Amino acid sequence: MSDTSTATPESLSQTLAESGLRSTPQRELVFNVLLKKRDHPTADEVFARVKAEMPTISLATVYNCLETLVQCRVVRAVNFERGPTRYCPNQKPHAHFHDESTGSTHDIDLPPGLLDQVKSILPDGYDSNSVEIIFRGKAKD
Amino acid sequence: MSDTSTATPESLSQTLAESGLRSTPQRELVFNVLLKKRDHPTADEVFARVKAEMPTISLATVYNCLETLVQCRVVRAVNFERGPTRYCPNQKPHAHFHDESTGSTHDIDLPPGLLDQVKSILPDGYDSNSVEIIFRGKAKD
DNA sequence: AGTGAGATTTAGAATAATTCCAATAAACTA
DNA sequence: TAGTTTATTGGAATTATTCTAAATCTCACT
């Protein structure tokens, strides 16, 4: 069963090219690290994982790569309060559940139409291009 | 027509007392400043407005007061990406619309039941105590 | 009114995440 | 392969916020 909800490593260089950006070993590796363990890591955590494979990479580059991937829309940046930004390669429409006791983040699939329904509460004159839904609480397990 | 959606200045000292906290001129003033101009100011902006009336107040105190008001649930803290936290005395259930071209923030009233409906998409085992909805886009005007 | 305990305020130092910068290196193009 | 553009790098800088320790205030009790 193939997963159509995320870009594949193979398609990354194409996606980058479509935005006029270059495929580099650093960008590929940062993306692969995000795909391998989908636990919404921070830039620091991505840096640590990436350094294991490419010890010479710099933190600034990790920030640059993450920013690039977000621009290309193959990765989403997620924020909770003012905590460090977390990164998520899930491209399906989804909400986030932030477990306040563990600090962990879970993706919540959205039923089709929910985002449009939520958008429909906007009064005239509001033109929204994105809706974000964040739950906070405690998740079993 | 009275506005029941926010605590009144008069009720603040009572609300504070209920949490075992003292009413102080600084806390009252910070709260009044938030009520007077409901444009989701940052701590720095609150500091500037408050200093006009109480020139000796410190930024640390403004942070402390805002934090206290948030704890008492008479003020909500709102974050967009990693920008500075903004403060909002609207206690009605509402979403936020973040205008990306002006940086301004608008409250969007929620129809009754919407939050419960959104919460109902959570799978078993997720116990949420708050739902936040953020729109991004362009608002007319 | 006076005293002590605890709460609050204050200025400045410290922190954390991120961005900026200028130099080097790598990648595409002609 | 030379030249131009794009990307990476390490370190300094920035920003919002929190921490710290001392001074001040408030309240309850005498």
mmCIF file of C-alpha atoms (C1' of nucleotides) in Angstrom:
data_model
loop_
_atom_site.group_PDB
_atom_site.id
_atom_site.type_symbol
_atom_site.label_atom_id
_atom_site.label_comp_id
_atom_site.label_asym_id
_atom_site.label_seq_id
_atom_site.Cartn_x
_atom_site.Cartn_y
_atom_site.Cartn_z
ATOM 1 C CA MET A 1 0.000 0.000 0.000
ATOM 2 C CA SER A 2 1.564 3.243 -1.067
ATOM 3 C CA ASP A 3 1.389 6.382 1.008
ATOM 4 C CA THR A 4 0.256 9.283 -1.073
ATOM 5 C CA SER A 5 0.121 11.663 1.851
ATOM 6 C CA THR A 6 3.769 12.633 1.746
ATOM 7 C CA ALA A 7 6.286 13.350 -0.917
ATOM 8 C CA THR A 8 8.701 10.493 -1.474
ATOM 9 C CA PRO A 9 12.435 11.014 -1.273
ATOM 10 C CA GLU A 10 12.582 10.453 -5.035
ATOM 11 C CA SER A 11 10.147 13.233 -5.748
ATOM 12 C CA LEU A 12 11.910 15.783 -3.594
ATOM 13 C CA SER A 13 14.456 16.817 -6.168
ATOM 14 C CA GLN A 14 11.654 17.313 -8.650
ATOM 15 C CA THR A 15 9.620 19.366 -6.221
ATOM 16 C CA LEU A 16 12.656 21.475 -5.477
ATOM 17 C CA ALA A 17 13.324 21.965 -9.178
ATOM 18 C CA GLU A 18 9.752 23.097 -9.716
ATOM 19 C CA SER A 19 10.461 25.898 -7.280
ATOM 20 C CA GLY A 20 13.744 26.736 -8.949
ATOM 21 C CA LEU A 21 15.713 25.251 -6.079
ATOM 22 C CA ARG A 22 18.548 22.756 -6.143
ATOM 23 C CA SER A 23 18.618 19.300 -4.755
ATOM 24 C CA THR A 24 21.500 19.007 -2.313
ATOM 25 C CA PRO A 25 22.648 16.165 -0.075
ATOM 26 C CA GLN A 26 21.756 18.273 2.959
ATOM 27 C CA ARG A 27 18.183 18.902 1.823
ATOM 28 C CA GLU A 28 17.661 15.256 0.912
ATOM 29 C CA LEU A 29 19.014 14.094 4.233
ATOM 30 C CA VAL A 30 16.965 16.506 6.301
ATOM 31 C CA PHE A 31 13.873 15.378 4.450
ATOM 32 C CA ASN A 32 14.697 11.679 4.875
ATOM 33 C CA VAL A 33 15.200 12.181 8.572
ATOM 34 C CA LEU A 34 11.747 13.728 8.829
ATOM 35 C CA LEU A 35 10.205 10.839 6.897
ATOM 36 C CA LYS A 36 11.955 8.183 8.946
ATOM 37 C CA LYS A 37 10.720 9.229 12.380
ATOM 38 C CA ARG A 38 7.527 11.235 12.268
ATOM 39 C CA ASP A 39 7.514 12.499 15.792
ATOM 40 C CA HIS A 40 7.446 16.231 15.046
ATOM 41 C CA PRO A 41 11.066 16.914 15.900
ATOM 42 C CA THR A 42 12.454 20.355 16.587
ATOM 43 C CA ALA A 43 15.274 21.827 14.504
ATOM 44 C CA ASP A 44 17.718 20.766 17.214
ATOM 45 C CA GLU A 45 16.437 17.215 17.123
ATOM 46 C CA VAL A 46 16.635 17.127 13.339
ATOM 47 C CA PHE A 47 20.169 18.468 13.614
ATOM 48 C CA ALA A 48 21.168 15.665 15.985
ATOM 49 C CA ARG A 49 19.668 12.963 13.747
ATOM 50 C CA VAL A 50 21.180 14.391 10.598
ATOM 51 C CA LYS A 51 24.603 14.820 12.148
ATOM 52 C CA ALA A 52 24.729 11.080 12.773
ATOM 53 C CA GLU A 53 24.861 10.578 9.008
ATOM 54 C CA MET A 54 26.570 13.778 7.945
ATOM 55 C CA PRO A 55 28.753 14.956 10.806
ATOM 56 C CA THR A 56 29.849 18.127 9.061
ATOM 57 C CA ILE A 57 26.418 19.637 8.582
ATOM 58 C CA SER A 58 25.752 22.842 10.488
ATOM 59 C CA LEU A 59 22.736 23.875 12.511
ATOM 60 C CA ALA A 60 22.270 26.899 10.269
ATOM 61 C CA THR A 61 21.993 24.571 7.296
ATOM 62 C CA VAL A 62 19.393 22.474 9.050
ATOM 63 C CA TYR A 63 17.372 25.638 9.630
ATOM 64 C CA ASN A 64 17.868 26.613 5.990
ATOM 65 C CA CYS A 65 16.831 23.196 4.711
ATOM 66 C CA LEU A 66 13.759 23.034 6.925
ATOM 67 C CA GLU A 67 12.733 26.485 5.756
ATOM 68 C CA THR A 68 13.205 25.402 2.160
ATOM 69 C CA LEU A 69 11.110 22.259 2.643
ATOM 70 C CA VAL A 70 8.369 24.309 4.239
ATOM 71 C CA GLN A 71 8.413 26.750 1.308
ATOM 72 C CA CYS A 72 8.074 23.835 -1.119
ATOM 73 C CA ARG A 73 5.143 22.610 0.965
ATOM 74 C CA VAL A 74 6.559 19.134 1.467
ATOM 75 C CA VAL A 75 6.893 19.802 5.179
ATOM 76 C CA ARG A 76 4.693 21.666 7.630
ATOM 77 C CA ALA A 77 5.979 23.780 10.510
ATOM 78 C CA VAL A 78 3.971 23.479 13.703
ATOM 79 C CA ASN A 79 4.090 25.720 16.748
ATOM 80 C CA PHE A 80 2.700 25.376 20.234
ATOM 81 C CA GLU A 81 2.777 28.557 22.236
ATOM 82 C CA ARG A 82 6.303 29.853 22.003
ATOM 83 C CA GLY A 83 7.982 26.495 22.057
ATOM 84 C CA PRO A 84 10.492 25.572 19.381
ATOM 85 C CA THR A 85 9.043 25.014 15.926
ATOM 86 C CA ARG A 86 8.356 21.386 15.078
ATOM 87 C CA TYR A 87 8.376 19.811 11.639
ATOM 88 C CA CYS A 88 5.975 17.351 10.105
ATOM 89 C CA PRO A 89 6.067 15.684 6.655
ATOM 90 C CA ASN A 90 2.387 14.685 6.722
ATOM 91 C CA GLN A 91 0.737 16.470 3.825
ATOM 92 C CA LYS A 92 -2.769 15.201 4.427
ATOM 93 C CA PRO A 93 -5.094 17.794 5.920
ATOM 94 C CA HIS A 94 -4.783 17.180 9.622
ATOM 95 C CA ALA A 95 -5.061 18.831 12.989
ATOM 96 C CA HIS A 96 -2.575 18.555 15.815
ATOM 97 C CA PHE A 97 -3.132 17.212 19.274
ATOM 98 C CA HIS A 98 -0.632 18.463 21.792
ATOM 99 C CA ASP A 99 -0.351 16.226 24.826
ATOM 100 C CA GLU A 100 0.373 18.549 27.693
ATOM 101 C CA SER A 101 1.624 15.861 30.031
ATOM 102 C CA THR A 102 4.178 14.337 27.675
ATOM 103 C CA GLY A 103 4.810 17.221 25.304
ATOM 104 C CA SER A 104 4.239 14.886 22.381
ATOM 105 C CA THR A 105 2.291 15.771 19.270
ATOM 106 C CA HIS A 106 -0.166 13.604 17.368
ATOM 107 C CA ASP A 107 -1.632 14.113 13.921
ATOM 108 C CA ILE A 108 -5.413 13.963 13.786
ATOM 109 C CA ASP A 109 -6.869 13.175 10.378
ATOM 110 C CA LEU A 110 -9.617 15.514 9.317
ATOM 111 C CA PRO A 111 -12.820 14.199 7.805
ATOM 112 C CA PRO A 112 -13.323 15.551 4.286
ATOM 113 C CA GLY A 113 -15.212 18.801 4.271
ATOM 114 C CA LEU A 114 -14.446 19.768 7.841
ATOM 115 C CA LEU A 115 -11.971 22.464 6.883
ATOM 116 C CA ASP A 116 -14.456 23.981 4.451
ATOM 117 C CA GLN A 117 -17.141 23.832 7.071
ATOM 118 C CA VAL A 118 -14.921 25.594 9.569
ATOM 119 C CA LYS A 119 -13.977 28.157 6.941
ATOM 120 C CA SER A 120 -17.643 28.818 6.302
ATOM 121 C CA ILE A 121 -17.983 30.558 9.657
ATOM 122 C CA LEU A 122 -15.840 33.424 8.387
ATOM 123 C CA PRO A 123 -17.821 36.635 7.825
ATOM 124 C CA ASP A 124 -17.779 38.319 4.441
ATOM 125 C CA GLY A 125 -14.530 40.020 3.645
ATOM 126 C CA TYR A 126 -12.321 37.418 5.255
ATOM 127 C CA ASP A 127 -10.335 35.462 2.709
ATOM 128 C CA SER A 128 -8.491 32.610 4.370
ATOM 129 C CA ASN A 129 -5.878 30.458 2.700
ATOM 130 C CA SER A 130 -5.195 28.201 5.650
ATOM 131 C CA VAL A 131 -6.935 26.877 8.727
ATOM 132 C CA GLU A 132 -5.077 25.393 11.623
ATOM 133 C CA ILE A 133 -6.714 23.366 14.360
ATOM 134 C CA ILE A 134 -4.875 22.603 17.564
ATOM 135 C CA PHE A 135 -6.143 20.436 20.398
ATOM 136 C CA ARG A 136 -4.573 20.389 23.809
ATOM 137 C CA GLY A 137 -5.068 17.765 26.436
ATOM 138 C CA LYS A 138 -4.103 14.304 27.445
ATOM 139 C CA ALA A 139 -3.823 11.350 25.111
ATOM 140 C CA LYS A 140 -4.224 7.804 26.399
ATOM 141 C CA ASP A 141 -0.837 5.992 26.314
ATOM 142 C CA MET B 1 -26.185 46.965 26.219
ATOM 143 C CA SER B 2 -23.763 45.314 28.581
ATOM 144 C CA ASP B 3 -20.884 43.192 27.402
ATOM 145 C CA THR B 4 -20.812 39.908 29.247
ATOM 146 C CA SER B 5 -17.990 38.502 27.170
ATOM 147 C CA THR B 6 -15.196 39.982 29.223
ATOM 148 C CA ALA B 7 -14.550 40.482 32.857
ATOM 149 C CA THR B 8 -15.108 44.077 33.922
ATOM 150 C CA PRO B 9 -12.448 46.082 35.677
ATOM 151 C CA GLU B 10 -14.580 45.943 38.820
ATOM 152 C CA SER B 11 -14.697 42.190 38.817
ATOM 153 C CA LEU B 12 -10.968 41.742 38.386
ATOM 154 C CA SER B 13 -10.073 42.111 42.020
ATOM 155 C CA GLN B 14 -12.689 39.534 42.871
ATOM 156 C CA THR B 15 -11.424 37.123 40.238
ATOM 157 C CA LEU B 16 -7.907 37.578 41.504
ATOM 158 C CA ALA B 17 -9.037 36.984 45.087
ATOM 159 C CA GLU B 18 -10.741 33.768 44.031
ATOM 160 C CA SER B 19 -7.358 32.530 42.896
ATOM 161 C CA GLY B 20 -5.688 33.671 46.089
ATOM 162 C CA LEU B 21 -4.003 36.554 44.291
ATOM 163 C CA ARG B 22 -3.904 40.215 45.238
ATOM 164 C CA SER B 23 -5.303 43.104 43.351
ATOM 165 C CA THR B 24 -2.524 45.571 42.605
ATOM 166 C CA PRO B 25 -2.466 48.828 40.679
ATOM 167 C CA GLN B 26 -0.195 47.215 38.108
ATOM 168 C CA ARG B 27 -2.538 44.300 37.467
ATOM 169 C CA GLU B 28 -5.563 46.575 37.250
ATOM 170 C CA LEU B 29 -3.827 48.891 34.851
ATOM 171 C CA VAL B 30 -2.548 46.151 32.584
ATOM 172 C CA PHE B 31 -6.040 44.721 32.435
ATOM 173 C CA ASN B 32 -7.621 48.108 31.733
ATOM 174 C CA VAL B 33 -5.182 48.715 28.921
ATOM 175 C CA LEU B 34 -6.192 45.409 27.337
ATOM 176 C CA LEU B 35 -9.870 46.293 27.654
ATOM 177 C CA LYS B 36 -9.453 49.769 26.229
ATOM 178 C CA LYS B 37 -7.858 48.837 22.924
ATOM 179 C CA ARG B 38 -8.594 45.289 21.877
ATOM 180 C CA ASP B 39 -6.076 44.955 19.126
ATOM 181 C CA HIS B 40 -4.190 41.932 20.482
ATOM 182 C CA PRO B 41 -1.137 43.863 21.635
ATOM 183 C CA THR B 42 2.192 42.245 22.434
ATOM 184 C CA ALA B 43 3.766 42.535 25.873
ATOM 185 C CA ASP B 44 5.942 45.351 24.545
ATOM 186 C CA GLU B 45 2.912 47.219 23.280
ATOM 187 C CA VAL B 46 1.105 46.743 26.568
ATOM 188 C CA PHE B 47 4.212 47.999 28.323
ATOM 189 C CA ALA B 48 4.253 51.159 26.216
ATOM 190 C CA ARG B 49 0.558 51.880 26.856
ATOM 191 C CA VAL B 50 0.814 51.182 30.544
ATOM 192 C CA LYS B 51 3.929 53.281 30.977
ATOM 193 C CA ALA B 52 1.986 56.312 29.754
ATOM 194 C CA GLU B 53 -0.097 56.104 32.922
ATOM 195 C CA MET B 54 2.419 54.572 35.297
ATOM 196 C CA PRO B 55 5.883 55.570 34.154
ATOM 197 C CA THR B 56 7.670 53.542 36.821
ATOM 198 C CA ILE B 57 6.266 50.158 35.862
ATOM 199 C CA SER B 58 8.775 47.649 34.546
ATOM 200 C CA LEU B 59 8.582 45.332 31.575
ATOM 201 C CA ALA B 60 9.081 42.348 33.875
ATOM 202 C CA THR B 61 6.006 43.408 35.805
ATOM 203 C CA VAL B 62 3.989 43.659 32.622
ATOM 204 C CA TYR B 63 5.014 40.104 31.791
ATOM 205 C CA ASN B 64 4.127 39.028 35.324
ATOM 206 C CA CYS B 65 0.733 40.730 35.216
ATOM 207 C CA LEU B 66 -0.134 39.307 31.810
ATOM 208 C CA GLU B 67 0.814 35.854 32.997
ATOM 209 C CA THR B 68 -1.343 36.313 36.088
ATOM 210 C CA LEU B 69 -4.334 37.448 34.020
ATOM 211 C CA VAL B 70 -3.928 34.462 31.740
ATOM 212 C CA GLN B 71 -3.830 32.116 34.744
ATOM 213 C CA CYS B 72 -7.048 33.680 36.052
ATOM 214 C CA ARG B 73 -8.550 33.125 32.605
ATOM 215 C CA VAL B 74 -9.611 36.732 32.170
ATOM 216 C CA VAL B 75 -7.157 37.128 29.289
ATOM 217 C CA ARG B 76 -6.128 34.773 26.515
ATOM 218 C CA ALA B 77 -2.617 34.485 25.121
ATOM 219 C CA VAL B 78 -2.446 34.032 21.366
ATOM 220 C CA ASN B 79 0.527 32.976 19.273
ATOM 221 C CA PHE B 80 1.182 33.040 15.567
ATOM 222 C CA GLU B 81 4.183 31.047 14.514
ATOM 223 C CA ARG B 82 7.033 32.195 16.687
ATOM 224 C CA GLY B 83 5.999 35.824 16.826
ATOM 225 C CA PRO B 84 5.626 37.589 20.154
ATOM 226 C CA THR B 85 2.682 36.467 22.258
ATOM 227 C CA ARG B 86 -0.418 38.636 21.915
ATOM 228 C CA TYR B 87 -3.082 39.212 24.540
ATOM 229 C CA CYS B 88 -6.816 39.261 24.190
ATOM 230 C CA PRO B 89 -9.497 39.976 26.826
ATOM 231 C CA ASN B 90 -12.307 38.432 24.770
ATOM 232 C CA GLN B 91 -13.625 35.501 26.783
ATOM 233 C CA LYS B 92 -16.246 34.383 24.314
ATOM 234 C CA PRO B 93 -15.304 31.225 22.409
ATOM 235 C CA HIS B 94 -13.686 32.584 19.300
ATOM 236 C CA ALA B 95 -11.189 31.782 16.611
ATOM 237 C CA HIS B 96 -8.454 34.092 15.373
ATOM 238 C CA PHE B 97 -7.920 35.409 11.894
ATOM 239 C CA HIS B 98 -4.372 36.487 11.242
ATOM 240 C CA ASP B 99 -4.112 38.926 8.367
ATOM 241 C CA GLU B 100 -0.794 38.160 6.734
ATOM 242 C CA SER B 101 -0.560 41.410 4.847
ATOM 243 C CA THR B 102 -1.120 43.735 7.794
ATOM 244 C CA GLY B 103 -0.102 41.493 10.681
ATOM 245 C CA SER B 104 -3.345 42.360 12.424
ATOM 246 C CA THR B 105 -5.510 39.894 14.273
ATOM 247 C CA HIS B 106 -9.292 39.633 14.273
ATOM 248 C CA ASP B 107 -11.560 37.687 16.575
ATOM 249 C CA ILE B 108 -14.027 35.407 14.811
ATOM 250 C CA ASP B 109 -17.077 34.452 16.842
ATOM 251 C CA LEU B 110 -17.825 30.771 16.840
ATOM 252 C CA PRO B 111 -21.344 29.494 16.288
ATOM 253 C CA PRO B 112 -22.533 27.485 19.290
ATOM 254 C CA GLY B 113 -21.656 23.852 19.010
ATOM 255 C CA LEU B 114 -18.836 24.258 16.542
ATOM 256 C CA LEU B 115 -16.119 23.560 19.076
ATOM 257 C CA ASP B 116 -17.882 20.408 20.225
ATOM 258 C CA GLN B 117 -18.322 19.345 16.647
ATOM 259 C CA VAL B 118 -14.653 19.849 15.944
ATOM 260 C CA LYS B 119 -13.772 18.010 19.138
ATOM 261 C CA SER B 120 -15.908 15.104 17.999
ATOM 262 C CA ILE B 121 -13.398 14.207 15.310
ATOM 263 C CA LEU B 122 -10.922 13.104 17.981
ATOM 264 C CA PRO B 123 -10.417 9.347 18.083
ATOM 265 C CA ASP B 124 -10.993 7.429 21.316
ATOM 266 C CA GLY B 125 -8.335 7.996 23.905
ATOM 267 C CA TYR B 126 -7.822 11.668 23.132
ATOM 268 C CA ASP B 127 -9.099 13.888 25.882
ATOM 269 C CA SER B 128 -8.930 17.531 24.862
ATOM 270 C CA ASN B 129 -9.495 20.461 27.173
ATOM 271 C CA SER B 130 -9.048 23.176 24.566
ATOM 272 C CA VAL B 131 -9.417 23.683 20.851
ATOM 273 C CA GLU B 132 -7.768 26.525 19.031
ATOM 274 C CA ILE B 133 -8.676 27.576 15.497
ATOM 275 C CA ILE B 134 -6.447 29.901 13.537
ATOM 276 C CA PHE B 135 -7.183 31.290 10.083
ATOM 277 C CA ARG B 136 -4.575 32.951 7.954
ATOM 278 C CA GLY B 137 -5.224 35.139 4.985
ATOM 279 C CA LYS B 138 -6.300 38.541 3.918
ATOM 280 C CA ALA B 139 -9.119 40.554 5.455
ATOM 281 C CA LYS B 140 -10.959 43.216 3.489
ATOM 282 C CA ASP B 141 -10.073 46.696 4.783
ATOM 283 C "C1'" DA C 1 -0.150 51.742 65.054
ATOM 284 C "C1'" DG C 2 3.677 47.975 64.773
ATOM 285 C "C1'" DT C 3 5.499 43.630 63.206
ATOM 286 C "C1'" DG C 4 6.256 39.628 60.538
ATOM 287 C "C1'" DA C 5 5.114 36.503 56.698
ATOM 288 C "C1'" DG C 6 4.319 36.190 52.335
ATOM 289 C "C1'" DA C 7 3.296 38.286 47.825
ATOM 290 C "C1'" DT C 8 4.645 41.527 44.329
ATOM 291 C "C1'" DT C 9 7.547 44.578 41.819
ATOM 292 C "C1'" DT C 10 11.784 45.868 39.895
ATOM 293 C "C1'" DA C 11 16.266 46.207 37.113
ATOM 294 C "C1'" DG C 12 19.294 43.775 35.064
ATOM 295 C "C1'" DA C 13 21.439 39.360 33.830
ATOM 296 C "C1'" DA C 14 20.602 35.058 31.566
ATOM 297 C "C1'" DT C 15 18.465 31.983 28.262
ATOM 298 C "C1'" DA C 16 16.622 29.795 24.086
ATOM 299 C "C1'" DA C 17 15.467 29.643 19.454
ATOM 300 C "C1'" DT C 18 16.296 31.578 15.488
ATOM 301 C "C1'" DT C 19 18.233 34.733 12.009
ATOM 302 C "C1'" DC C 20 21.930 37.331 10.067
ATOM 303 C "C1'" DC C 21 26.434 37.786 8.033
ATOM 304 C "C1'" DA C 22 30.377 37.287 5.263
ATOM 305 C "C1'" DA C 23 33.278 33.890 3.508
ATOM 306 C "C1'" DT C 24 33.776 29.403 1.292
ATOM 307 C "C1'" DA C 25 32.076 25.718 -1.485
ATOM 308 C "C1'" DA C 26 29.107 23.484 -4.672
ATOM 309 C "C1'" DA C 27 26.092 23.267 -8.673
ATOM 310 C "C1'" DC C 28 24.320 24.584 -13.031
ATOM 311 C "C1'" DT C 29 25.050 27.129 -17.708
ATOM 312 C "C1'" DA C 30 27.061 28.793 -21.608
ATOM 313 C "C1'" DT D 1 35.914 24.672 -17.926
ATOM 314 C "C1'" DA D 2 34.947 29.563 -16.637
ATOM 315 C "C1'" DG D 3 31.674 32.184 -14.759
ATOM 316 C "C1'" DT D 4 27.471 32.959 -12.336
ATOM 317 C "C1'" DT D 5 24.251 31.713 -9.208
ATOM 318 C "C1'" DT D 6 22.882 29.158 -5.237
ATOM 319 C "C1'" DA D 7 23.857 26.786 -0.969
ATOM 320 C "C1'" DT D 8 26.503 25.840 3.206
ATOM 321 C "C1'" DT D 9 29.037 27.105 7.152
ATOM 322 C "C1'" DG D 10 30.513 29.015 11.869
ATOM 323 C "C1'" DG D 11 29.972 32.514 14.560
ATOM 324 C "C1'" DA D 12 27.925 36.784 15.940
ATOM 325 C "C1'" DA D 13 23.599 39.083 16.613
ATOM 326 C "C1'" DT D 14 18.763 39.399 17.667
ATOM 327 C "C1'" DT D 15 14.353 38.794 19.999
ATOM 328 C "C1'" DA D 16 11.148 37.579 23.246
ATOM 329 C "C1'" DT D 17 10.989 35.916 27.434
ATOM 330 C "C1'" DT D 18 12.389 34.079 32.000
ATOM 331 C "C1'" DC D 19 15.256 34.188 35.982
ATOM 332 C "C1'" DT D 20 17.289 36.233 40.100
ATOM 333 C "C1'" DA D 21 17.866 38.608 44.118
ATOM 334 C "C1'" DA D 22 16.878 42.687 46.396
ATOM 335 C "C1'" DA D 23 13.495 46.159 47.600
ATOM 336 C "C1'" DT D 24 8.709 47.132 48.485
ATOM 337 C "C1'" DC D 25 4.118 46.346 49.477
ATOM 338 C "C1'" DT D 26 -0.030 44.158 51.690
ATOM 339 C "C1'" DC D 27 -2.419 41.869 55.014
ATOM 340 C "C1'" DA D 28 -3.424 39.590 59.349
ATOM 341 C "C1'" DC D 29 -2.608 39.805 63.976
ATOM 342 C "C1'" DT D 30 -1.386 42.014 68.048
#
